[in-house]
Tab-separated table of C-alpha atoms and ligand atoms in Angstrom:
chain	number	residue	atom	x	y	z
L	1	UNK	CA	-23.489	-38.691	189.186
L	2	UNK	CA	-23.288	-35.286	191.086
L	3	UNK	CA	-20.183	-33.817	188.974
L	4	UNK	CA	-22.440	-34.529	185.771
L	5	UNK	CA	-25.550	-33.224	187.111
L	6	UNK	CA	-23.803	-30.274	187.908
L	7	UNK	CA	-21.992	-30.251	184.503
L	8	UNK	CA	-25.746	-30.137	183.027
L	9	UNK	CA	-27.434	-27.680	185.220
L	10	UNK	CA	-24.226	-25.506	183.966
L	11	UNK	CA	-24.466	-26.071	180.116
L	12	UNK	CA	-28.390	-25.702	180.332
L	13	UNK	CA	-28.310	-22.507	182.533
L	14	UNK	CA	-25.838	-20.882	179.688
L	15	UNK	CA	-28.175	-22.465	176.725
L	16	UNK	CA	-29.990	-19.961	174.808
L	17	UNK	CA	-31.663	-20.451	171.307
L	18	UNK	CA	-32.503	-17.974	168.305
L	19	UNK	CA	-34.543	-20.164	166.307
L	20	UNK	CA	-36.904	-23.208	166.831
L	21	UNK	CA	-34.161	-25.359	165.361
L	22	UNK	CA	-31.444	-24.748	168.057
L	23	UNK	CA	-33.834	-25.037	170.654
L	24	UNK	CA	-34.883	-28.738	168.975
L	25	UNK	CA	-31.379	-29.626	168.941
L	26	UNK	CA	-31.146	-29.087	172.978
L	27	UNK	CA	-34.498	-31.354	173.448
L	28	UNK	CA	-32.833	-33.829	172.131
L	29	UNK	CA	-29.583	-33.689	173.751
L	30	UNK	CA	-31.228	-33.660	177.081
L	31	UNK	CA	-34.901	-34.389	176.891
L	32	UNK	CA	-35.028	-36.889	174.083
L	33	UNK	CA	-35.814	-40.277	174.681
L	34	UNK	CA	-32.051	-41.268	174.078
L	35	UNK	CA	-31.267	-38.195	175.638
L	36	UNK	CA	-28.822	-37.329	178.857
L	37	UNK	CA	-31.817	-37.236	181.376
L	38	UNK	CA	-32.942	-40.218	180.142
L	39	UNK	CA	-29.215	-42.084	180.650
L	40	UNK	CA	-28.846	-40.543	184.445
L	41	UNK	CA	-32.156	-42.012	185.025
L	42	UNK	CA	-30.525	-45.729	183.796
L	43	UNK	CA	-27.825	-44.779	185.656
L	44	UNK	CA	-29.859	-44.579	189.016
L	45	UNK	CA	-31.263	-47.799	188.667
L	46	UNK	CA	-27.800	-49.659	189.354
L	47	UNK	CA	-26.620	-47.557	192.504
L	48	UNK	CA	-27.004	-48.930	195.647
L	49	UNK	CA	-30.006	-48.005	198.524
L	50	UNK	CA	-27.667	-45.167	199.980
L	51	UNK	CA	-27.444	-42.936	196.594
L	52	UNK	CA	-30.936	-43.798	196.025
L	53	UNK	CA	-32.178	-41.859	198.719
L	54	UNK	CA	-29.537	-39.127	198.026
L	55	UNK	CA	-30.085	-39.398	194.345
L	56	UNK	CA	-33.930	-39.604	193.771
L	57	UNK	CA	-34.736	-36.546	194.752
L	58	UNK	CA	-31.926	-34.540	193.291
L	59	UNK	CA	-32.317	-36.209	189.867
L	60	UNK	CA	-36.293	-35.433	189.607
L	61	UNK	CA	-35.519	-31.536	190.450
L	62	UNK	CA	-33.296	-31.536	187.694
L	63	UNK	CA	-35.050	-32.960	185.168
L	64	UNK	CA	-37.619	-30.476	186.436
L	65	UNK	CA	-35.498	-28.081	185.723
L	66	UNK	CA	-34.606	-29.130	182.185
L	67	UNK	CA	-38.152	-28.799	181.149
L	68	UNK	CA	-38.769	-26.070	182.513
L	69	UNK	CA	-35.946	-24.017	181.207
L	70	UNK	CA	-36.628	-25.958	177.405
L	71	UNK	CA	-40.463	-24.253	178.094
L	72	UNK	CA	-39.319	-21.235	179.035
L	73	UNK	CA	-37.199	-20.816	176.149
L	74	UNK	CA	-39.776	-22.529	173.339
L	75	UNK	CA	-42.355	-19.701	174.777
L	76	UNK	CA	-39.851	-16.687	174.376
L	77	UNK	CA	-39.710	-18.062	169.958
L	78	UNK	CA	-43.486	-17.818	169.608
L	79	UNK	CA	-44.483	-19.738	167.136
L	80	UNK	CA	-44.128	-17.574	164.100
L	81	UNK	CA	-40.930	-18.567	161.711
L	82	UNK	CA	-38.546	-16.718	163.035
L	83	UNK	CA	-36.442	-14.156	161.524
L	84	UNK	CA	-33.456	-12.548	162.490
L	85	UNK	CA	-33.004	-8.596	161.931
L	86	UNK	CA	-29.750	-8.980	159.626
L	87	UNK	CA	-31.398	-10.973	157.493
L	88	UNK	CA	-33.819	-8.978	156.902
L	89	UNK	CA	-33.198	-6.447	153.712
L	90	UNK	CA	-35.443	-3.456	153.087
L	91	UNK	CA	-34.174	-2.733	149.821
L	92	UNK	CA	-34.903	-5.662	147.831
L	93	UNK	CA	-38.423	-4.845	145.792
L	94	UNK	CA	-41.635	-5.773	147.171
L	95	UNK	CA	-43.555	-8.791	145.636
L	96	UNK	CA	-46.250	-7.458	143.549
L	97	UNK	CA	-49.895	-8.441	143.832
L	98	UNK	CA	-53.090	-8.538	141.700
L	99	UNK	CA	-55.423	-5.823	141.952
L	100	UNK	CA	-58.933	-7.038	141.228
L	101	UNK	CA	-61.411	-4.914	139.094
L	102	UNK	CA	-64.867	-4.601	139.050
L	103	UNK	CA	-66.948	-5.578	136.503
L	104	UNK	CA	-67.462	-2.862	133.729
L	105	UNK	CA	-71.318	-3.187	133.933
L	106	UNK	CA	-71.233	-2.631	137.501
L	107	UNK	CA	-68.865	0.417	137.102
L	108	UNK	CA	-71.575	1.929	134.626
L	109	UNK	CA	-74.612	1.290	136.326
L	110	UNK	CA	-72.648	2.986	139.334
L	111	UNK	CA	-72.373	6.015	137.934
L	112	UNK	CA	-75.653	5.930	136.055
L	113	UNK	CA	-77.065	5.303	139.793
L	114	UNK	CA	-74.872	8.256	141.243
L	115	UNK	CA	-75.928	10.664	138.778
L	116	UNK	CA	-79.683	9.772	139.635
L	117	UNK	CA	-78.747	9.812	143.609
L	118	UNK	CA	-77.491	13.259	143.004
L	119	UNK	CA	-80.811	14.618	141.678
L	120	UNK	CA	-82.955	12.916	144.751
L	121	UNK	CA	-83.450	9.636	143.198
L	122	UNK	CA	-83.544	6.903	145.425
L	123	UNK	CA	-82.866	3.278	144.195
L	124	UNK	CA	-86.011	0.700	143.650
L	125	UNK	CA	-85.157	-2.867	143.697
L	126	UNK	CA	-87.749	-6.217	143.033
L	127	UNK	CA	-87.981	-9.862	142.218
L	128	UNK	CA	-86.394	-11.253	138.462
L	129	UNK	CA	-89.257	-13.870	138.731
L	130	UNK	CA	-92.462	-11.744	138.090
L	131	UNK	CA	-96.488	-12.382	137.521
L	132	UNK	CA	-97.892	-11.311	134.182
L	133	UNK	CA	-99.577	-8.275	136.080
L	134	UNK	CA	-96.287	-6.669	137.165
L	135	UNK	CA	-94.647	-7.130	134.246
L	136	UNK	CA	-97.660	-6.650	131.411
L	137	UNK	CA	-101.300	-6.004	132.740
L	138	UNK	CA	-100.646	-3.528	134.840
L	139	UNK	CA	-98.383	-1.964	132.210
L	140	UNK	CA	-101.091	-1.385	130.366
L	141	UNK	CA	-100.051	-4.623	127.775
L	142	UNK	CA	-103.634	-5.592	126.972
L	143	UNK	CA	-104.036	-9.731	126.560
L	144	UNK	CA	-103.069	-11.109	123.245
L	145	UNK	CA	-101.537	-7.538	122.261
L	146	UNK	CA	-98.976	-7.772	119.750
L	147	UNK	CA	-97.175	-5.629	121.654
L	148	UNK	CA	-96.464	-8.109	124.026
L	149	UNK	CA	-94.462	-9.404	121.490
L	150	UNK	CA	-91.904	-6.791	121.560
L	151	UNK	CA	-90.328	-8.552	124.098
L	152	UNK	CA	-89.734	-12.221	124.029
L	153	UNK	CA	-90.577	-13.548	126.926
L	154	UNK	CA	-89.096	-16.390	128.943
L	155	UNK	CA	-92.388	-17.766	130.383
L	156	UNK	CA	-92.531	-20.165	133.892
L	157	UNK	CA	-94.988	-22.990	133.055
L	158	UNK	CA	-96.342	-24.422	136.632
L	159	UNK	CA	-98.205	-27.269	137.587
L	160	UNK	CA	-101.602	-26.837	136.888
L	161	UNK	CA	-100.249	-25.955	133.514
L	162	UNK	CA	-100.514	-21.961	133.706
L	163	UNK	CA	-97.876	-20.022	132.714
L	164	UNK	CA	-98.585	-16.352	133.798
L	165	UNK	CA	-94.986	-16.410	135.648
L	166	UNK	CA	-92.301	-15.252	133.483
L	167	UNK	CA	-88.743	-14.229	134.215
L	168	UNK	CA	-89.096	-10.105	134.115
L	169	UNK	CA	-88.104	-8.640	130.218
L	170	UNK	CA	-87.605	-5.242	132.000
L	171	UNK	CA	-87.491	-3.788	135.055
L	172	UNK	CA	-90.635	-1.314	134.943
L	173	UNK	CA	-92.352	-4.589	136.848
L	174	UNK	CA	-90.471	-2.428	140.146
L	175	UNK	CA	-92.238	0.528	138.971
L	176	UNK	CA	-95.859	-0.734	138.981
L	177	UNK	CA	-94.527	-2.623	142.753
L	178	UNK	CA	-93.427	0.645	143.809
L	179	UNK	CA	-96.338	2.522	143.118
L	180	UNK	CA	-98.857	0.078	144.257
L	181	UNK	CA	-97.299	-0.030	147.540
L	182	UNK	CA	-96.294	3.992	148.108
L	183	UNK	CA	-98.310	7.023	147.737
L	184	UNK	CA	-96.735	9.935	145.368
L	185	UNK	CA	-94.235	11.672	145.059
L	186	UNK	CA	-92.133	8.894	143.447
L	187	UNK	CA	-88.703	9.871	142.452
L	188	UNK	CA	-86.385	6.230	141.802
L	189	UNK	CA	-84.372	4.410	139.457
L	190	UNK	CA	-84.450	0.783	138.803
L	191	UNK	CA	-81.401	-0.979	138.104
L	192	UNK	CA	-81.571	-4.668	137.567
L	193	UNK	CA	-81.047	-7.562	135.440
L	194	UNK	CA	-83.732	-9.043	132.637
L	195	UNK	CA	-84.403	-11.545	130.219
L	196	UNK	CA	-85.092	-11.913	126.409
L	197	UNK	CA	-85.455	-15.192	124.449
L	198	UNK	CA	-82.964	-14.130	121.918
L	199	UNK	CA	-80.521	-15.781	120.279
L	200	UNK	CA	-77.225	-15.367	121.626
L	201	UNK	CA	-74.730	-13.535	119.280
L	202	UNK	CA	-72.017	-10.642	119.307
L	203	UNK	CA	-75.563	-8.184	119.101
L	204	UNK	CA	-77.979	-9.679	121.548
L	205	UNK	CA	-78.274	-11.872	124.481
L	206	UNK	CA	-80.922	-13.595	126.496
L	207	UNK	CA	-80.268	-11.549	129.449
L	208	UNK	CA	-78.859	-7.897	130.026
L	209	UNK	CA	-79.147	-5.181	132.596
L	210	UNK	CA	-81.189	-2.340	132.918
L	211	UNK	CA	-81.800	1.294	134.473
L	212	UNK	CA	-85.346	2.174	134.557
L	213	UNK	CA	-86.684	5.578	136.202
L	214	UNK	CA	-89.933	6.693	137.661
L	215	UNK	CA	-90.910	10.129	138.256
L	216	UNK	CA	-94.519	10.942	139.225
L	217	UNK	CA	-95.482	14.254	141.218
L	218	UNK	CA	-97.829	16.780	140.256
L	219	UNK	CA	-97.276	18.703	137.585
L	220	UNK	CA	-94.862	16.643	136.103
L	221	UNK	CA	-94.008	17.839	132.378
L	222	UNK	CA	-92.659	16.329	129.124
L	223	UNK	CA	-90.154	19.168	129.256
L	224	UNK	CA	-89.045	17.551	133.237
L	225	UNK	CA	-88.163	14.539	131.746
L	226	UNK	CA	-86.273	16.411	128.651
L	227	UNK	CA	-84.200	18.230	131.090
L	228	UNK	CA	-83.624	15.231	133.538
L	229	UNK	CA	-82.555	13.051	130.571
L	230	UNK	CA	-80.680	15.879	128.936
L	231	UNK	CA	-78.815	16.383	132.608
L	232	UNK	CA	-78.358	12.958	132.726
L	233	UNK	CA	-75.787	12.552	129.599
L	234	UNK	CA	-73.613	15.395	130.003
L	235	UNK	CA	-72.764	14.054	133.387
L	236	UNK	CA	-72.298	10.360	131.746
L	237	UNK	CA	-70.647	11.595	128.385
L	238	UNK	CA	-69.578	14.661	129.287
L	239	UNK	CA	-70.451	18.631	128.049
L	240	UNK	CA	-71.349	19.198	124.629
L	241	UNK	CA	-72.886	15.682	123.947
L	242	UNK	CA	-75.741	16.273	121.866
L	243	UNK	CA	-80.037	14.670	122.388
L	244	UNK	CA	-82.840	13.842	120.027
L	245	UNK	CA	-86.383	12.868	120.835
L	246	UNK	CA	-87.725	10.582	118.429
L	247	UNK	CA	-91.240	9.589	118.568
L	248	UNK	CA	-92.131	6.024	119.544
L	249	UNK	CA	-94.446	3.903	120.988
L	250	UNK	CA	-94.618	1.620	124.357
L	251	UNK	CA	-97.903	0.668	126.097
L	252	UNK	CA	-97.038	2.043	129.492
L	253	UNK	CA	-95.918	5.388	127.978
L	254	UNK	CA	-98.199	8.398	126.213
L	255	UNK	CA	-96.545	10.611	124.037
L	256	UNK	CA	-93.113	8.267	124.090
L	257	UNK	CA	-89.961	8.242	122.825
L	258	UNK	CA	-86.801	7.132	122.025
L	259	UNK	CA	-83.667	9.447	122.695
L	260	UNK	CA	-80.584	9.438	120.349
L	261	UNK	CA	-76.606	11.055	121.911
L	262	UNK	CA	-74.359	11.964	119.280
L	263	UNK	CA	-71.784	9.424	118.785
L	264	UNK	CA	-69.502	8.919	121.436
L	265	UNK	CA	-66.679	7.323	119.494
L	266	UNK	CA	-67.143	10.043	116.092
L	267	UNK	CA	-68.562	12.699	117.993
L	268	UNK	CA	-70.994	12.575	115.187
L	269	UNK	CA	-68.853	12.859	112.101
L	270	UNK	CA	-69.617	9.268	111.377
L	271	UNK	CA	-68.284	5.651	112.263
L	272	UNK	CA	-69.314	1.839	112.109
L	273	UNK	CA	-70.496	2.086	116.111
L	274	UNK	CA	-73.203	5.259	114.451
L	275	UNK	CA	-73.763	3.181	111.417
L	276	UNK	CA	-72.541	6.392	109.835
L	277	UNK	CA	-75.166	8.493	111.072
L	278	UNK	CA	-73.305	10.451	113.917
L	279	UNK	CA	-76.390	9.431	116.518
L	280	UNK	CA	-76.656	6.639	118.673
L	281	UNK	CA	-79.986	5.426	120.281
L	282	UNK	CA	-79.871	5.095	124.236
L	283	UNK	CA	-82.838	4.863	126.119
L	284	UNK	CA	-86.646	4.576	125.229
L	285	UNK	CA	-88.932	7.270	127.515
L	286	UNK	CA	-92.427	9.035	128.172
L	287	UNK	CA	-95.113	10.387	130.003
L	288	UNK	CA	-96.574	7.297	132.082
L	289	UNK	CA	-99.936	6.678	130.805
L	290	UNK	CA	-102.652	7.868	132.904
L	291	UNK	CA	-103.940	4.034	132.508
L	292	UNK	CA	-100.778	2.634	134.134
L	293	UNK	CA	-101.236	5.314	137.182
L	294	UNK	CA	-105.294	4.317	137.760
L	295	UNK	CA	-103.812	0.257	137.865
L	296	UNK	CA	-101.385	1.460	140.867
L	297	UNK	CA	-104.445	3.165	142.235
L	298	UNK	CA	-102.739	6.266	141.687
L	299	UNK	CA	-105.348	8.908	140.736
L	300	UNK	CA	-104.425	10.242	137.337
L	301	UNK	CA	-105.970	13.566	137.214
L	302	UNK	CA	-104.313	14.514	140.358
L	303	UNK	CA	-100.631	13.283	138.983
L	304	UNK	CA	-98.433	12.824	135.694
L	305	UNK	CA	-95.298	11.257	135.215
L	306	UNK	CA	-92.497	10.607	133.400
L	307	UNK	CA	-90.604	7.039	133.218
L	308	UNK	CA	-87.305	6.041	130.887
L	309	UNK	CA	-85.429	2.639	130.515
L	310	UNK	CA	-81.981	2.019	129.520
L	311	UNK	CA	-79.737	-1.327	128.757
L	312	UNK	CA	-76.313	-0.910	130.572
L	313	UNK	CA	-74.769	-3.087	127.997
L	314	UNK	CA	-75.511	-0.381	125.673
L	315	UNK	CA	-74.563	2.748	127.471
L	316	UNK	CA	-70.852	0.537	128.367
L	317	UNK	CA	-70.277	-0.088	124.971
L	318	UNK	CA	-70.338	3.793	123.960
L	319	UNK	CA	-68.206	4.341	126.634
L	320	UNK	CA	-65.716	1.303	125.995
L	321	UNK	CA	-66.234	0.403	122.555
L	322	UNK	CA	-66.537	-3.403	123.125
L	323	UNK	CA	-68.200	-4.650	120.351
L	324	UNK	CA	-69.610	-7.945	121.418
L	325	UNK	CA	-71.802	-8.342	123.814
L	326	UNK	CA	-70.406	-11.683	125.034
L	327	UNK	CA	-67.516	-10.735	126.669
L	328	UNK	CA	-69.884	-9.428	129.400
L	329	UNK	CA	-70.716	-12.625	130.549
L	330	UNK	CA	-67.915	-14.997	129.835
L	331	UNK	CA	-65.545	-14.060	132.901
L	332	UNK	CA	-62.351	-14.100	130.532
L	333	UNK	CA	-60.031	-12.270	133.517
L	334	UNK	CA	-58.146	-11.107	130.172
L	335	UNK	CA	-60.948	-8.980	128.994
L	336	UNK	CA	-62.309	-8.078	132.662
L	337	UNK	CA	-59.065	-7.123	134.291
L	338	UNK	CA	-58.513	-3.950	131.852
L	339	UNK	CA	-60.663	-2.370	134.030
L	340	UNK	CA	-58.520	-2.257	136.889
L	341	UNK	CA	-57.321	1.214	136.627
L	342	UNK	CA	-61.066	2.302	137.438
L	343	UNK	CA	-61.336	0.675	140.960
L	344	UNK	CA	-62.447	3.145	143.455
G	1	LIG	N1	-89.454	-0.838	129.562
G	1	LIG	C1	-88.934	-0.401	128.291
G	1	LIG	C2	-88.080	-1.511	127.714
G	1	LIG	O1	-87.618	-2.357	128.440
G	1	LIG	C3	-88.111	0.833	128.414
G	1	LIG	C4	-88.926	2.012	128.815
G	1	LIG	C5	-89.107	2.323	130.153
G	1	LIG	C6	-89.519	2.821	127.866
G	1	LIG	C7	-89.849	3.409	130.520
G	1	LIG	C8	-90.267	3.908	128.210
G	1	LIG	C9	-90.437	4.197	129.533
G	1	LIG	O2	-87.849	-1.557	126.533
């Protein structure tokens, strides 16, 4: 029993292992439950009282031994796989990986937002879920006005059969929250998403996202917002794109108006996204009516203002060219990942 006890502590002193495999293979040869520990200990029980005495203490320090040496040895791998160094080659190619992209509406109202942030205009956020006031009344949308109608309107009827909750049709609801609850100077942008009861086709949609602005000081001038709006789409469509005012009308606004760019995609010699008539309609605008100021309890006489919206949708597809509106919401990775190159 001695010579093989000796024989093992020998073999297990010498034992070392590279991988978790080898060391597995030495667990079992010694350790396992049909292992050589095991038979010594079989072994034991049919010598006589003499090696007994001699023997039991001997055989338990080995086995102690054993384990301790297969613990040592387990703790040294880690538990990672392990690898050796030569097989390890550092010129085979990488494996390549998917970039993801962001979302060309958020690219877009990005840069619309960083073009504002650059001229001191902070960013305005509030609730899709609005009261008639924020989003009508206050605007200066008298009851039963058809001009209410301009905007289909997704109403919220409640429980007591009321339905003056709707789900916001633009975001100038943040404007009137902004200036009820601030004193002037306002200078912010509103970016946010809104809802229309329209049909959905390649053309419209029942929601899309907007960039409203709000700028109320005193002395604010028509010509303000021209320049501000004029700044605005060189930065976005670069030097040399062309404006027009157009008059208009929206209740919240007095004088209004709607700006055209010259084409983006024709540069204004003509094409189907101009409907041939080199301009391109962007954003609706005006002076905020003093009625809409004395509703914020802003006084009127004391300060003017000038406020514009804009769809995103609209301002992405003169930039893209994507021709149905659709695509914006239907998460088809094909469409949304050729935007990748634009990740920041
Ligand atoms: N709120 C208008 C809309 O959604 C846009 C607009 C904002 C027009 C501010 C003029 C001034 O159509």
């Amino acid at each position: 029993m001695q010579s093989k006890i000796d024989q093992y502590t020998e073999e297990i002193k010498a034992f070392t292992a590279a991988k978790a495999d080898e060391l597995e293979v030495f667990r079992i040869k010694f350790l396992g439950t049909k292992g050589l520990i095991k038979d010594l200990f079989e072994e034991f029980k049919t010598v006589g009282p003499e090696e007994k005495r001699t023997f039991g203490k001997v055989l338990n320090q080995f086995k102690q031994f054993a384990e301790g040496r297969y613990n040592e040895i387990k703790e040294s791998l880690g538990s990672g796989p392990q690898v050796k160094e030569s097989d390890i080659d550092l010129t085979l190619p990488g494996d390549g990986f998917e970039v993801g992209s962001r979302h060309p509406l958020s690219l877009v109202r990005n840069e619309i937002i960083d073009i504002f942030k650059r001229l001191g205009f902070v960013v305005a956020e509030g609730p899709e879920i609005e009261d008639d006031w924020h989003n009508f009344s206050a605007l200066n949308f008298p009851q039963e006005h058809p001009a209410r109608d301009m905007q289909d309107t997704f109403f919220i009827r409640k429980g007591d059969g009321t339905d003056d909750i709707a789900l916001r049709t633009h975001t100038s609801s943040v404007q009137v929250r902004m200036m009820e609850n601030g004193k002037p100077p306002f200078r912010a942008i509103m970016p946010g998403r809104v809802y229309r009861n329209e049909a959905i086709s390649a053309r419209a949609h029942c929601f899309f996202h907007q960039v409203e602005g709000l700028y109320v000081d005193e002395n604010v001038s028509f010509s303000d917002l021209k320049q501000t709006l004029y700044h605005f789409v060189q930065e976005l469509y670069g030097e040399g794109t062309k404006v027009r005012f157009r008059p208009s009308y929206f209740p919240f606004t007095e004088p209004s108006a709607e700006m055209d760019i010259s084409c983006t995609i024709c540069k204004g010699s003509g094409c189907n996204m101009c409907k041939y008539s080199g301009w391109v309609e962007i954003l609706g605008c005006g002076m905020v009516d003093p009625n809409v100021l004395e509703n914020c309890g802003i006084d009127s006489k004391k300060y003017t203002g000038f406020a514009f919206g804009m769809g995103i949708e609209r301002i992405t597809n003169l930039k893209y060219v994507i021709r149905d509106l659709r695509l914006f919401s239907e998460n088809d990775v094909r469409f949304l990942k050729q935007f990748t190159t634009d990740i920041i």
